[in-house]
Amino acid sequence: MDKMINLQNLSKAFGETKVIRNISFTIEKGEVLSIIGPSGSGKSTMLRIITQLERADDGMLEVDGDTLFRSIDGKAVYDKENERKIGLKTGLVFQSFNLFPHFSVLRNVTEAQKAVLKRGKAEAEDKAMALLRKMGLEDKAKMYPYQLSGGQQQRVSIARALALDPKILFFDEPTSALDPELTREILHVIRGLAEEKMTMAVVTHEMHFAKAISDNAIFMDGGVIVEEGTSLFSDPKEERTRKFIASFENE
Amino acid sequence: MASLIMQMLEGTVTSLRIFFLTLLFSLPLGFVVAKGKMTTIRPIRWITDLYIQIMRGTPLILQLIFFYFAPFYIFGASYDRFTACIVAFVVNYSAYFAEIYRSGLQSIDRGQHEAAKVLGFTKPYTFFHIVLPQVIKKIMPALGNEVITLVKDTALAQTIGVAELFRVAQTASSRQFSTIPIFIAGLFYFVMNYIVSRLFAVAEKKLDYYR
C-alpha cells in the first residue's frame, strides 16, 4: 500500500517545553488513524505541524510522496516549493469550526474553490451543493453560520474542507465543542467518509467511535507515542494506555 | 442676515474641507500606524507607541500650533495655515484611528486566520476578504464616535487662523454684539453630525446580516 503520510522523528518545542519528542508514524492511503491521549500530550500540535499551522523543529515529513521538510543537521528544513502543493492535499477540521461568519453557508464552501483552485462560479456552487446535500444541509445554503447549530456548523466546515478535494483530512477534536446529540451527527458524517475510503486522521476523546472506525490508532502522552495499533482499545499493553482507556470505561 | 448666512456657509465649506481631507488621509494612514504598533520589530513598535502616546496625551489645539510654527523655527520657512491645519489633524486622527483598528484587528479570532491558511488563501486575500470585513463591522460604533468628534474638532482650526465655521460665527458675533451667529453655528454642527450619525446607523444596519 502507498503511504499518504510518512512522518519520521518529529520534534517540536515551544520555548523550553518539548511538546513532541521524536515521533514517527505512517498513514496508508484509505486508512483512518485515530490519535488519542490526554490534553497537552502533543496531539493537536502534531496535526498543526502536518497542516502547516506550526513549524517543525526537527524530523522528516512526506505527504503523498512529496517532502514537506527533512532533517538536516538536527533541524527541520522545509521544501518551499512543496509547501503550497502539500497544503492543498491536506484539509483540517477544527474543534471550534472557524467558519467565516460574514459568508453564507454556500459561500463558506465555494470561496476557496474559486479563490484558491480558480474554479468557475457554477462549478464551485455545484460542488458545494453536492457536499451540503451529503451533509444534510442543502436547505441551509443561504443561511449564515450564526443561524445554525454547532453540529450543523461543524458539518459545513467539513463540507468546506472537502470542497478542495484534499487527499487526507485531519480532524482536531471535531466534537469537543458539541453536546452528545450533536456529537453523534458529526461522528455519523466521519463514519460515512471512512466508508468511502477517505484517508483521515482524527484526534478524539470518543473512544467507542475511535475503536469502531479506526484502521490504526496511536496513544500519545507527554509528547511521545506510548502505544500504537487498534489493539490498544481492547487490549492495551502499556500501563499508561491501560489507565487512560480505563478512565473512559468508568464514565 | 442673508450675508451672515452666506459667510457662515463659506465657513462651513472650510470646515467640511478640513473634515473630508482629514478622513481621506487619516483613515488609511491609521492602518499603517496600527500595523506599526502590532509589528514584532521592536524599534518600530516603540516609535509608533511613543507617537500615539504624544498624539493622545497632548491637546489637539497645541498640536495645531506646533505644526504651524515648528517649520518656521526649525527651517526658517513657514507654510500655508490651511495645510498646517490638515497636517495636524491627519497626524492626530491617524493615531486615534490606529487604536480603533488595532482593537478591531485583535478582536478577530485566531481561528479565522488559521482556517484561511489551511484553505490556501493568500495573506492579502485573507486580509481583504476574511479579516477586514469583520474588522469593519466590529469597529463601526467606535469609528462613528471618532468621526462625530472630528466634526466638532474642526472648530479648533481657528487657533491658527483658519476661517472655518466657528471663527466666522465668532467674528460676526463680536461685530454685531450678538450671540445669535454662534447659536446658528451650533445648529450647523448639529445638522452635520446628525447626517454623520444617520450614515453610520445605516452602515451598521447593513452589516447586521451576520453575527
Tab-separated table of C-alpha atoms in Angstrom:
chain	number	residue	atom	x	y	z
A	1	MET	CA	0.000	0.000	0.000
A	2	ASP	CA	1.091	3.580	-0.646
A	3	LYS	CA	1.818	5.895	2.201
A	4	MET	CA	-0.214	9.100	2.453
A	5	ILE	CA	1.706	10.336	5.465
A	6	ASN	CA	5.218	9.340	6.350
A	7	LEU	CA	6.359	11.166	9.471
A	8	GLN	CA	9.758	10.379	10.941
A	9	ASN	CA	11.438	11.558	14.156
A	10	LEU	CA	9.326	14.696	14.556
A	11	SER	CA	10.295	17.036	17.400
A	12	LYS	CA	8.783	20.328	18.459
A	13	ALA	CA	9.316	22.616	21.434
A	14	PHE	CA	7.633	25.840	22.471
A	15	GLY	CA	10.438	27.708	24.187
A	16	GLU	CA	11.833	25.283	26.734
A	17	THR	CA	8.820	22.986	26.691
A	18	LYS	CA	9.232	19.967	24.453
A	19	VAL	CA	5.737	19.142	23.247
A	20	ILE	CA	6.692	16.474	20.708
A	21	ARG	CA	9.660	14.180	21.174
A	22	ASN	CA	10.885	12.103	18.285
A	23	ILE	CA	7.570	10.849	16.951
A	24	SER	CA	7.239	8.591	13.888
A	25	PHE	CA	4.198	7.057	12.216
A	26	THR	CA	2.710	6.456	8.802
A	27	ILE	CA	-0.803	6.595	7.398
A	28	GLU	CA	-1.645	4.430	4.389
A	29	LYS	CA	-3.969	5.642	1.665
A	30	GLY	CA	-7.576	4.956	2.527
A	31	GLU	CA	-6.755	4.404	6.165
A	32	VAL	CA	-8.351	6.008	9.213
A	33	LEU	CA	-5.974	6.753	12.058
A	34	SER	CA	-7.223	7.826	15.442
A	35	ILE	CA	-4.993	9.733	17.803
A	36	ILE	CA	-5.909	9.616	21.453
A	37	GLY	CA	-4.305	10.798	24.645
A	38	PRO	CA	-4.692	13.274	27.491
A	39	SER	CA	-4.748	17.048	26.922
A	40	GLY	CA	-1.320	18.537	26.392
A	41	SER	CA	0.110	15.309	25.016
A	42	GLY	CA	1.044	16.947	21.710
A	43	LYS	CA	-1.763	15.507	19.538
A	44	SER	CA	-3.060	18.834	18.262
A	45	THR	CA	0.428	20.260	17.754
A	46	MET	CA	1.269	17.263	15.591
A	47	LEU	CA	-1.791	17.852	13.380
A	48	ARG	CA	-0.949	21.540	13.218
A	49	ILE	CA	2.575	20.757	12.022
A	50	ILE	CA	1.318	18.448	9.258
A	51	THR	CA	-1.251	21.068	8.181
A	52	GLN	CA	1.450	23.794	8.336
A	53	LEU	CA	-0.070	25.912	11.099
A	54	GLU	CA	3.102	25.266	13.113
A	55	ARG	CA	6.693	24.671	12.044
A	56	ALA	CA	8.566	21.505	12.969
A	57	ASP	CA	11.883	21.786	14.822
A	58	ASP	CA	13.316	18.515	13.568
A	59	GLY	CA	12.245	15.452	11.610
A	60	MET	CA	11.001	14.433	8.180
A	61	LEU	CA	7.536	14.517	6.658
A	62	GLU	CA	6.308	13.208	3.325
A	63	VAL	CA	2.729	13.779	2.239
A	64	ASP	CA	1.564	11.679	-0.705
A	65	GLY	CA	5.166	11.264	-1.842
A	66	ASP	CA	6.106	14.968	-1.590
A	67	THR	CA	8.559	16.101	1.068
A	68	LEU	CA	7.439	18.989	3.273
A	69	PHE	CA	10.555	19.024	5.450
A	70	ARG	CA	13.555	16.828	6.109
A	71	SER	CA	16.104	16.699	8.880
A	72	ILE	CA	19.421	18.322	8.063
A	73	ASP	CA	21.951	18.649	10.891
A	74	GLY	CA	19.262	18.161	13.519
A	75	LYS	CA	16.933	20.796	12.080
A	76	ALA	CA	13.781	20.517	10.002
A	77	VAL	CA	14.468	22.144	6.636
A	78	TYR	CA	11.337	22.957	4.666
A	79	ASP	CA	10.978	22.438	0.951
A	80	LYS	CA	9.480	25.796	-0.006
A	81	GLU	CA	8.346	24.563	-3.412
A	82	ASN	CA	6.207	21.852	-1.866
A	83	GLU	CA	4.573	23.868	0.927
A	84	ARG	CA	1.619	25.085	-1.114
A	85	LYS	CA	1.236	21.857	-3.076
A	86	ILE	CA	1.075	19.849	0.149
A	87	GLY	CA	-1.198	22.424	1.740
A	88	LEU	CA	-3.741	21.712	-0.982
A	89	LYS	CA	-3.545	17.974	-0.308
A	90	THR	CA	-4.292	18.327	3.396
A	91	GLY	CA	-7.522	19.526	4.966
A	92	LEU	CA	-8.217	20.327	8.605
A	93	VAL	CA	-11.443	20.431	10.577
A	94	PHE	CA	-11.183	22.476	13.760
A	95	GLN	CA	-12.679	21.948	17.177
A	96	SER	CA	-14.202	25.430	17.037
A	97	PHE	CA	-15.396	25.137	13.368
A	98	ASN	CA	-13.906	28.523	12.404
A	99	LEU	CA	-16.481	29.198	9.729
A	100	PHE	CA	-16.363	32.649	8.166
A	101	PRO	CA	-19.268	34.437	9.893
A	102	HIS	CA	-19.740	37.071	7.185
A	103	PHE	CA	-20.184	34.495	4.422
A	104	SER	CA	-23.321	32.469	3.799
A	105	VAL	CA	-23.081	28.704	4.226
A	106	LEU	CA	-22.790	28.333	0.454
A	107	ARG	CA	-20.045	30.939	0.172
A	108	ASN	CA	-18.116	29.331	3.022
A	109	VAL	CA	-17.918	26.228	0.843
A	110	THR	CA	-17.335	27.953	-2.518
A	111	GLU	CA	-14.902	30.751	-1.591
A	112	ALA	CA	-11.674	28.719	-1.517
A	113	GLN	CA	-12.715	26.726	-4.585
A	114	LYS	CA	-12.969	29.981	-6.522
A	115	ALA	CA	-10.082	31.947	-4.993
A	116	VAL	CA	-7.585	29.128	-4.490
A	117	LEU	CA	-8.435	26.450	-7.070
A	118	LYS	CA	-9.732	29.020	-9.602
A	119	ARG	CA	-12.896	27.052	-10.247
A	120	GLY	CA	-15.730	28.838	-12.010
A	121	LYS	CA	-18.777	30.012	-10.053
A	122	ALA	CA	-21.115	27.353	-11.447
A	123	GLU	CA	-18.673	24.514	-10.882
A	124	ALA	CA	-17.885	25.667	-7.330
A	125	GLU	CA	-21.569	26.009	-6.469
A	126	ASP	CA	-22.455	22.610	-7.921
A	127	LYS	CA	-19.695	21.022	-5.897
A	128	ALA	CA	-20.740	22.908	-2.743
A	129	MET	CA	-24.408	21.975	-3.142
A	130	ALA	CA	-23.500	18.315	-3.667
A	131	LEU	CA	-21.439	18.356	-0.462
A	132	LEU	CA	-24.104	20.209	1.508
A	133	ARG	CA	-26.656	17.661	0.311
A	134	LYS	CA	-24.368	14.907	1.528
A	135	MET	CA	-24.162	16.665	4.905
A	136	GLY	CA	-27.944	17.026	5.013
A	137	LEU	CA	-27.716	20.807	4.824
A	138	GLU	CA	-28.872	21.701	1.326
A	139	ASP	CA	-31.728	23.785	2.741
A	140	LYS	CA	-29.253	25.852	4.780
A	141	ALA	CA	-27.150	27.089	1.852
A	142	LYS	CA	-28.395	30.681	2.075
A	143	MET	CA	-28.174	30.924	5.844
A	144	TYR	CA	-25.343	32.399	7.892
A	145	PRO	CA	-23.243	30.394	10.369
A	146	TYR	CA	-24.785	32.063	13.444
A	147	GLN	CA	-28.185	30.728	12.390
A	148	LEU	CA	-27.013	27.108	12.599
A	149	SER	CA	-26.495	24.713	15.500
A	150	GLY	CA	-22.962	23.705	16.451
A	151	GLY	CA	-23.385	20.343	14.760
A	152	GLN	CA	-24.621	21.971	11.572
A	153	GLN	CA	-21.734	24.448	11.647
A	154	GLN	CA	-19.260	21.617	12.017
A	155	ARG	CA	-20.836	19.806	9.061
A	156	VAL	CA	-20.477	22.968	6.976
A	157	SER	CA	-16.813	23.147	7.972
A	158	ILE	CA	-16.359	19.513	6.876
A	159	ALA	CA	-18.002	20.362	3.539
A	160	ARG	CA	-15.743	23.407	3.257
A	161	ALA	CA	-12.654	21.224	3.727
A	162	LEU	CA	-13.898	18.506	1.352
A	163	ALA	CA	-14.688	21.037	-1.371
A	164	LEU	CA	-10.973	21.376	-2.114
A	165	ASP	CA	-10.659	17.598	-2.701
A	166	PRO	CA	-7.968	17.005	-0.085
A	167	LYS	CA	-6.082	13.700	-0.210
A	168	ILE	CA	-6.194	13.474	3.554
A	169	LEU	CA	-8.476	15.131	6.072
A	170	PHE	CA	-7.437	15.856	9.647
A	171	PHE	CA	-9.895	16.361	12.486
A	172	ASP	CA	-8.743	18.181	15.612
A	173	GLU	CA	-11.210	17.141	18.326
A	174	PRO	CA	-14.157	17.803	15.992
A	175	THR	CA	-16.822	17.063	18.599
A	176	SER	CA	-15.291	18.568	21.742
A	177	ALA	CA	-17.389	21.733	21.455
A	178	LEU	CA	-20.630	19.785	20.927
A	179	ASP	CA	-23.189	18.118	23.157
A	180	PRO	CA	-23.685	14.322	22.899
A	181	GLU	CA	-26.523	14.518	20.385
A	182	LEU	CA	-24.648	16.849	18.033
A	183	THR	CA	-21.531	14.752	18.534
A	184	ARG	CA	-23.394	11.783	17.065
A	185	GLU	CA	-24.246	13.847	13.967
A	186	ILE	CA	-20.579	14.535	13.328
A	187	LEU	CA	-19.436	11.006	14.086
A	188	HIS	CA	-22.022	9.759	11.618
A	189	VAL	CA	-20.562	12.018	8.923
A	190	ILE	CA	-16.979	10.914	9.642
A	191	ARG	CA	-18.070	7.283	9.590
A	192	GLY	CA	-19.639	7.853	6.175
A	193	LEU	CA	-16.371	9.302	4.891
A	194	ALA	CA	-14.476	6.314	6.274
A	195	GLU	CA	-16.789	4.009	4.336
A	196	GLU	CA	-15.876	5.910	1.179
A	197	LYS	CA	-12.213	5.216	1.933
A	198	MET	CA	-11.329	8.838	2.630
A	199	THR	CA	-7.899	8.957	4.270
A	200	MET	CA	-8.310	10.582	7.672
A	201	ALA	CA	-6.572	11.204	10.960
A	202	VAL	CA	-8.827	12.031	13.894
A	203	VAL	CA	-7.803	13.435	17.262
A	204	THR	CA	-10.683	12.464	19.519
A	205	HIS	CA	-11.821	11.607	23.028
A	206	GLU	CA	-14.711	9.447	21.711
A	207	MET	CA	-13.245	6.038	22.470
A	208	HIS	CA	-16.078	3.836	21.203
A	209	PHE	CA	-16.235	5.766	17.998
A	210	ALA	CA	-12.454	5.680	17.524
A	211	LYS	CA	-12.436	1.944	18.089
A	212	ALA	CA	-15.243	1.434	15.577
A	213	ILE	CA	-13.822	3.393	12.648
A	214	SER	CA	-10.054	3.109	13.031
A	215	ASP	CA	-7.709	1.041	10.906
A	216	ASN	CA	-4.899	2.165	13.149
A	217	ALA	CA	-4.589	4.089	16.398
A	218	ILE	CA	-1.917	5.797	18.410
A	219	PHE	CA	-1.929	6.756	22.058
A	220	MET	CA	0.175	9.799	22.906
A	221	ASP	CA	1.284	11.077	26.269
A	222	GLY	CA	3.950	13.615	27.189
A	223	GLY	CA	4.904	14.207	23.564
A	224	VAL	CA	5.667	10.577	22.693
A	225	ILE	CA	3.718	7.712	21.153
A	226	VAL	CA	3.206	5.331	24.025
A	227	GLU	CA	1.386	2.646	22.071
A	228	GLU	CA	0.254	2.010	18.515
A	229	GLY	CA	-2.344	-0.300	16.963
A	230	THR	CA	-6.100	-0.747	17.335
A	231	SER	CA	-5.471	-3.389	19.987
A	232	LEU	CA	-4.809	-0.526	22.417
A	233	PHE	CA	-8.569	-0.028	22.751
A	234	SER	CA	-9.386	-3.572	23.830
A	235	ASP	CA	-6.078	-4.947	24.994
A	236	PRO	CA	-3.656	-2.144	25.925
A	237	LYS	CA	-0.097	-3.342	26.520
A	238	GLU	CA	1.241	-0.305	28.310
A	239	GLU	CA	0.267	0.711	31.823
A	240	ARG	CA	-0.304	4.354	30.814
A	241	THR	CA	-2.590	3.353	27.959
A	242	ARG	CA	-4.484	0.995	30.230
A	243	LYS	CA	-5.113	3.770	32.756
A	244	PHE	CA	-6.205	6.222	30.089
A	245	ILE	CA	-8.614	3.768	28.425
A	246	ALA	CA	-9.945	2.690	31.822
A	247	SER	CA	-10.745	6.298	32.748
A	248	PHE	CA	-13.310	6.303	29.907
A	249	GLU	CA	-14.827	2.949	30.857
A	250	ASN	CA	-15.690	4.254	34.313
A	251	GLU	CA	-17.802	7.106	32.996
B	1	MET	CA	-28.899	88.327	7.741
B	2	ALA	CA	-28.583	86.836	4.269
B	3	SER	CA	-24.956	87.920	4.042
B	4	LEU	CA	-24.300	86.415	7.500
B	5	ILE	CA	-25.697	83.065	6.379
B	6	MET	CA	-23.605	83.275	3.213
B	7	GLN	CA	-20.462	83.910	5.257
B	8	MET	CA	-21.313	81.042	7.552
B	9	LEU	CA	-21.887	78.720	4.615
B	10	GLU	CA	-18.438	79.676	3.368
B	11	GLY	CA	-17.021	78.854	6.801
B	12	THR	CA	-18.915	75.571	6.690
B	13	VAL	CA	-17.265	74.720	3.373
B	14	THR	CA	-13.859	75.247	5.011
B	15	SER	CA	-14.910	73.081	7.971
B	16	LEU	CA	-16.085	70.372	5.588
B	17	ARG	CA	-12.813	70.573	3.663
B	18	ILE	CA	-10.900	70.004	6.898
B	19	PHE	CA	-13.283	67.172	7.764
B	20	PHE	CA	-13.043	65.299	4.459
B	21	LEU	CA	-9.320	65.844	3.906
B	22	THR	CA	-8.591	64.590	7.410
B	23	LEU	CA	-10.666	61.458	6.804
B	24	LEU	CA	-9.174	60.941	3.343
B	25	PHE	CA	-5.631	60.755	4.720
B	26	SER	CA	-6.026	59.545	8.301
B	27	LEU	CA	-8.382	56.614	7.650
B	28	PRO	CA	-5.780	54.745	5.536
B	29	LEU	CA	-2.786	56.113	7.494
B	30	GLY	CA	-4.334	54.807	10.703
B	31	PHE	CA	-3.959	51.304	9.294
B	32	VAL	CA	-0.257	51.837	8.709
B	33	VAL	CA	0.119	53.106	12.285
B	34	ALA	CA	-1.897	50.160	13.655
B	35	LYS	CA	0.372	47.758	11.774
B	36	GLY	CA	3.368	49.608	13.223
B	37	LYS	CA	2.056	49.183	16.725
B	38	MET	CA	1.374	45.460	16.149
B	39	THR	CA	4.680	44.594	14.480
B	40	THR	CA	7.211	42.272	16.101
B	41	ILE	CA	10.022	44.651	15.102
B	42	ARG	CA	10.642	46.392	18.416
B	43	PRO	CA	12.095	49.778	17.382
B	44	ILE	CA	9.146	50.376	15.042
B	45	ARG	CA	6.714	49.384	17.771
B	46	TRP	CA	8.359	51.717	20.293
B	47	ILE	CA	8.361	54.669	17.925
B	48	THR	CA	4.730	54.045	16.952
B	49	ASP	CA	3.760	53.725	20.589
B	50	LEU	CA	5.500	56.978	21.510
B	51	TYR	CA	3.806	58.747	18.596
B	52	ILE	CA	0.356	57.521	19.681
B	53	GLN	CA	1.056	58.482	23.311
B	54	ILE	CA	2.020	62.031	22.303
B	55	MET	CA	-0.950	62.494	19.971
B	56	ARG	CA	-3.427	61.245	22.543
B	57	GLY	CA	-1.653	62.786	25.511
B	58	THR	CA	-1.474	66.396	24.349
B	59	PRO	CA	-4.261	68.786	23.268
B	60	LEU	CA	-5.043	68.980	19.559
B	61	ILE	CA	-5.026	72.763	19.918
B	62	LEU	CA	-1.360	72.573	20.963
B	63	GLN	CA	-0.545	70.242	18.084
B	64	LEU	CA	-2.113	72.736	15.656
B	65	ILE	CA	0.137	75.484	16.977
B	66	PHE	CA	3.142	73.165	16.841
B	67	PHE	CA	2.596	72.133	13.215
B	68	TYR	CA	2.018	75.719	12.162
B	69	PHE	CA	5.030	77.266	13.905
B	70	ALA	CA	7.560	74.429	14.089
B	71	PRO	CA	8.617	74.639	10.408
B	72	PHE	CA	9.330	78.324	10.901
B	73	TYR	CA	11.581	77.762	13.926
B	74	ILE	CA	13.274	74.668	12.504
B	75	PHE	CA	13.679	75.545	8.824
B	76	GLY	CA	13.087	79.277	8.922
B	77	ALA	CA	10.231	78.861	6.484
B	78	SER	CA	6.521	78.833	7.128
B	79	TYR	CA	3.728	77.364	5.048
B	80	ASP	CA	0.096	77.915	4.347
B	81	ARG	CA	-2.018	77.789	7.521
B	82	PHE	CA	-4.668	75.560	5.951
B	83	THR	CA	-2.007	72.994	5.017
B	84	ALA	CA	-0.592	73.109	8.549
B	85	CYS	CA	-4.090	72.578	9.894
B	86	ILE	CA	-4.634	69.489	7.691
B	87	VAL	CA	-1.234	68.057	8.679
B	88	ALA	CA	-2.029	68.453	12.382
B	89	PHE	CA	-5.496	66.908	12.046
B	90	VAL	CA	-4.225	63.990	9.954
B	91	VAL	CA	-1.338	63.221	12.310
B	92	ASN	CA	-3.655	63.427	15.324
B	93	TYR	CA	-6.563	61.433	13.906
B	94	SER	CA	-4.302	58.725	12.433
B	95	ALA	CA	-3.249	57.913	15.990
B	96	TYR	CA	-6.853	57.602	17.188
B	97	PHE	CA	-7.949	55.574	14.177
B	98	ALA	CA	-4.896	53.330	14.620
B	99	GLU	CA	-6.042	52.410	18.110
B	100	ILE	CA	-9.545	51.673	16.857
B	101	TYR	CA	-8.196	49.481	14.048
B	102	ARG	CA	-5.865	47.699	16.434
B	103	SER	CA	-8.685	46.800	18.797
B	104	GLY	CA	-10.672	45.555	15.786
B	105	LEU	CA	-7.821	43.505	14.350
B	106	GLN	CA	-7.087	41.951	17.724
B	107	SER	CA	-10.710	41.017	18.282
B	108	ILE	CA	-10.685	38.693	15.255
B	109	ASP	CA	-10.356	35.120	16.431
B	110	ARG	CA	-7.050	33.429	15.550
B	111	GLY	CA	-9.115	30.567	14.152
B	112	GLN	CA	-10.199	32.803	11.266
B	113	HIS	CA	-6.579	33.247	10.166
B	114	GLU	CA	-5.885	29.545	10.669
B	115	ALA	CA	-8.916	28.415	8.690
B	116	ALA	CA	-7.928	30.767	5.869
B	117	LYS	CA	-4.357	29.467	5.906
B	118	VAL	CA	-5.434	25.829	5.826
B	119	LEU	CA	-7.809	26.537	2.937
B	120	GLY	CA	-4.916	28.001	0.954
B	121	PHE	CA	-5.936	31.674	0.827
B	122	THR	CA	-3.004	34.030	0.313
B	123	LYS	CA	-2.227	36.572	3.032
B	124	PRO	CA	-3.574	39.590	1.091
B	125	TYR	CA	-6.727	37.642	0.182
B	126	THR	CA	-7.216	36.664	3.820
B	127	PHE	CA	-6.798	40.262	4.928
B	128	PHE	CA	-9.127	41.878	2.404
B	129	HIS	CA	-11.846	39.212	2.190
B	130	ILE	CA	-11.832	37.444	5.553
B	131	VAL	CA	-10.381	39.793	8.193
B	132	LEU	CA	-11.134	43.337	7.021
B	133	PRO	CA	-14.921	42.924	6.541
B	134	GLN	CA	-15.202	41.549	10.067
B	135	VAL	CA	-12.975	44.298	11.478
B	136	ILE	CA	-15.093	46.995	9.822
B	137	LYS	CA	-18.251	45.614	11.402
B	138	LYS	CA	-16.612	45.450	14.834
B	139	ILE	CA	-15.198	48.990	14.786
B	140	MET	CA	-18.227	50.773	13.295
B	141	PRO	CA	-19.543	52.156	16.622
B	142	ALA	CA	-16.088	53.388	17.760
B	143	LEU	CA	-15.408	54.839	14.324
B	144	GLY	CA	-18.745	56.677	14.383
B	145	ASN	CA	-17.839	58.270	17.698
B	146	GLU	CA	-14.493	59.438	16.418
B	147	VAL	CA	-15.897	60.900	13.200
B	148	ILE	CA	-18.517	62.849	15.148
B	149	THR	CA	-15.743	64.207	17.369
B	150	LEU	CA	-13.854	65.255	14.242
B	151	VAL	CA	-16.798	67.364	13.030
B	152	LYS	CA	-16.657	69.330	16.283
B	153	ASP	CA	-12.837	69.398	16.426
B	154	THR	CA	-12.671	71.254	13.104
B	155	ALA	CA	-13.598	74.338	15.179
B	156	LEU	CA	-10.091	74.223	16.663
B	157	ALA	CA	-8.587	75.152	13.290
B	158	GLN	CA	-9.321	78.807	14.090
B	159	THR	CA	-6.435	78.669	16.604
B	160	ILE	CA	-4.013	79.125	13.723
B	161	GLY	CA	-6.306	81.490	11.862
B	162	VAL	CA	-8.195	79.177	9.519
B	163	ALA	CA	-11.553	80.786	8.777
B	164	GLU	CA	-13.782	77.826	9.471
B	165	LEU	CA	-17.412	77.964	10.600
B	166	PHE	CA	-16.877	78.737	14.266
B	167	ARG	CA	-14.356	81.514	13.569
B	168	VAL	CA	-16.770	83.138	11.121
B	169	ALA	CA	-19.549	82.895	13.707
B	170	GLN	CA	-17.408	84.438	16.452
B	171	THR	CA	-16.283	87.294	14.236
B	172	ALA	CA	-19.861	88.041	13.233
B	173	SER	CA	-20.921	87.753	16.829
B	174	SER	CA	-18.481	90.394	18.094
B	175	ARG	CA	-19.238	92.669	15.147
B	176	GLN	CA	-22.977	92.537	15.841
B	177	PHE	CA	-22.759	92.392	19.643
B	178	SER	CA	-24.962	89.311	19.484
B	179	THR	CA	-24.609	85.640	20.314
B	180	ILE	CA	-27.065	84.666	17.565
B	181	PRO	CA	-24.365	83.773	14.978
B	182	ILE	CA	-22.768	81.383	17.478
B	183	PHE	CA	-26.054	79.585	18.031
B	184	ILE	CA	-26.599	79.373	14.303
B	185	ALA	CA	-23.146	77.763	14.038
B	186	GLY	CA	-24.220	75.326	16.739
B	187	LEU	CA	-27.198	74.378	14.622
B	188	PHE	CA	-24.906	73.849	11.612
B	189	TYR	CA	-22.665	71.466	13.604
B	190	PHE	CA	-25.701	69.643	14.872
B	191	VAL	CA	-27.051	69.123	11.360
B	192	MET	CA	-23.671	67.888	10.104
B	193	ASN	CA	-23.383	65.409	12.953
B	194	TYR	CA	-26.978	64.321	12.538
B	195	ILE	CA	-26.120	63.363	8.967
B	196	VAL	CA	-22.904	61.604	10.076
B	197	SER	CA	-24.678	59.580	12.744
B	198	ARG	CA	-27.520	58.643	10.352
B	199	LEU	CA	-24.932	57.429	7.834
B	200	PHE	CA	-23.234	55.316	10.489
B	201	ALA	CA	-26.565	53.917	11.603
B	202	VAL	CA	-27.282	52.887	8.011
B	203	ALA	CA	-23.829	51.290	7.683
B	204	GLU	CA	-24.259	49.386	10.944
B	205	LYS	CA	-27.642	48.141	9.836
B	206	LYS	CA	-26.194	46.999	6.518
B	207	LEU	CA	-23.577	44.959	8.363
B	208	ASP	CA	-26.186	43.483	10.655
B	209	TYR	CA	-26.824	40.450	8.423
B	210	TYR	CA	-24.361	38.290	10.372
B	211	ARG	CA	-23.024	37.954	13.871
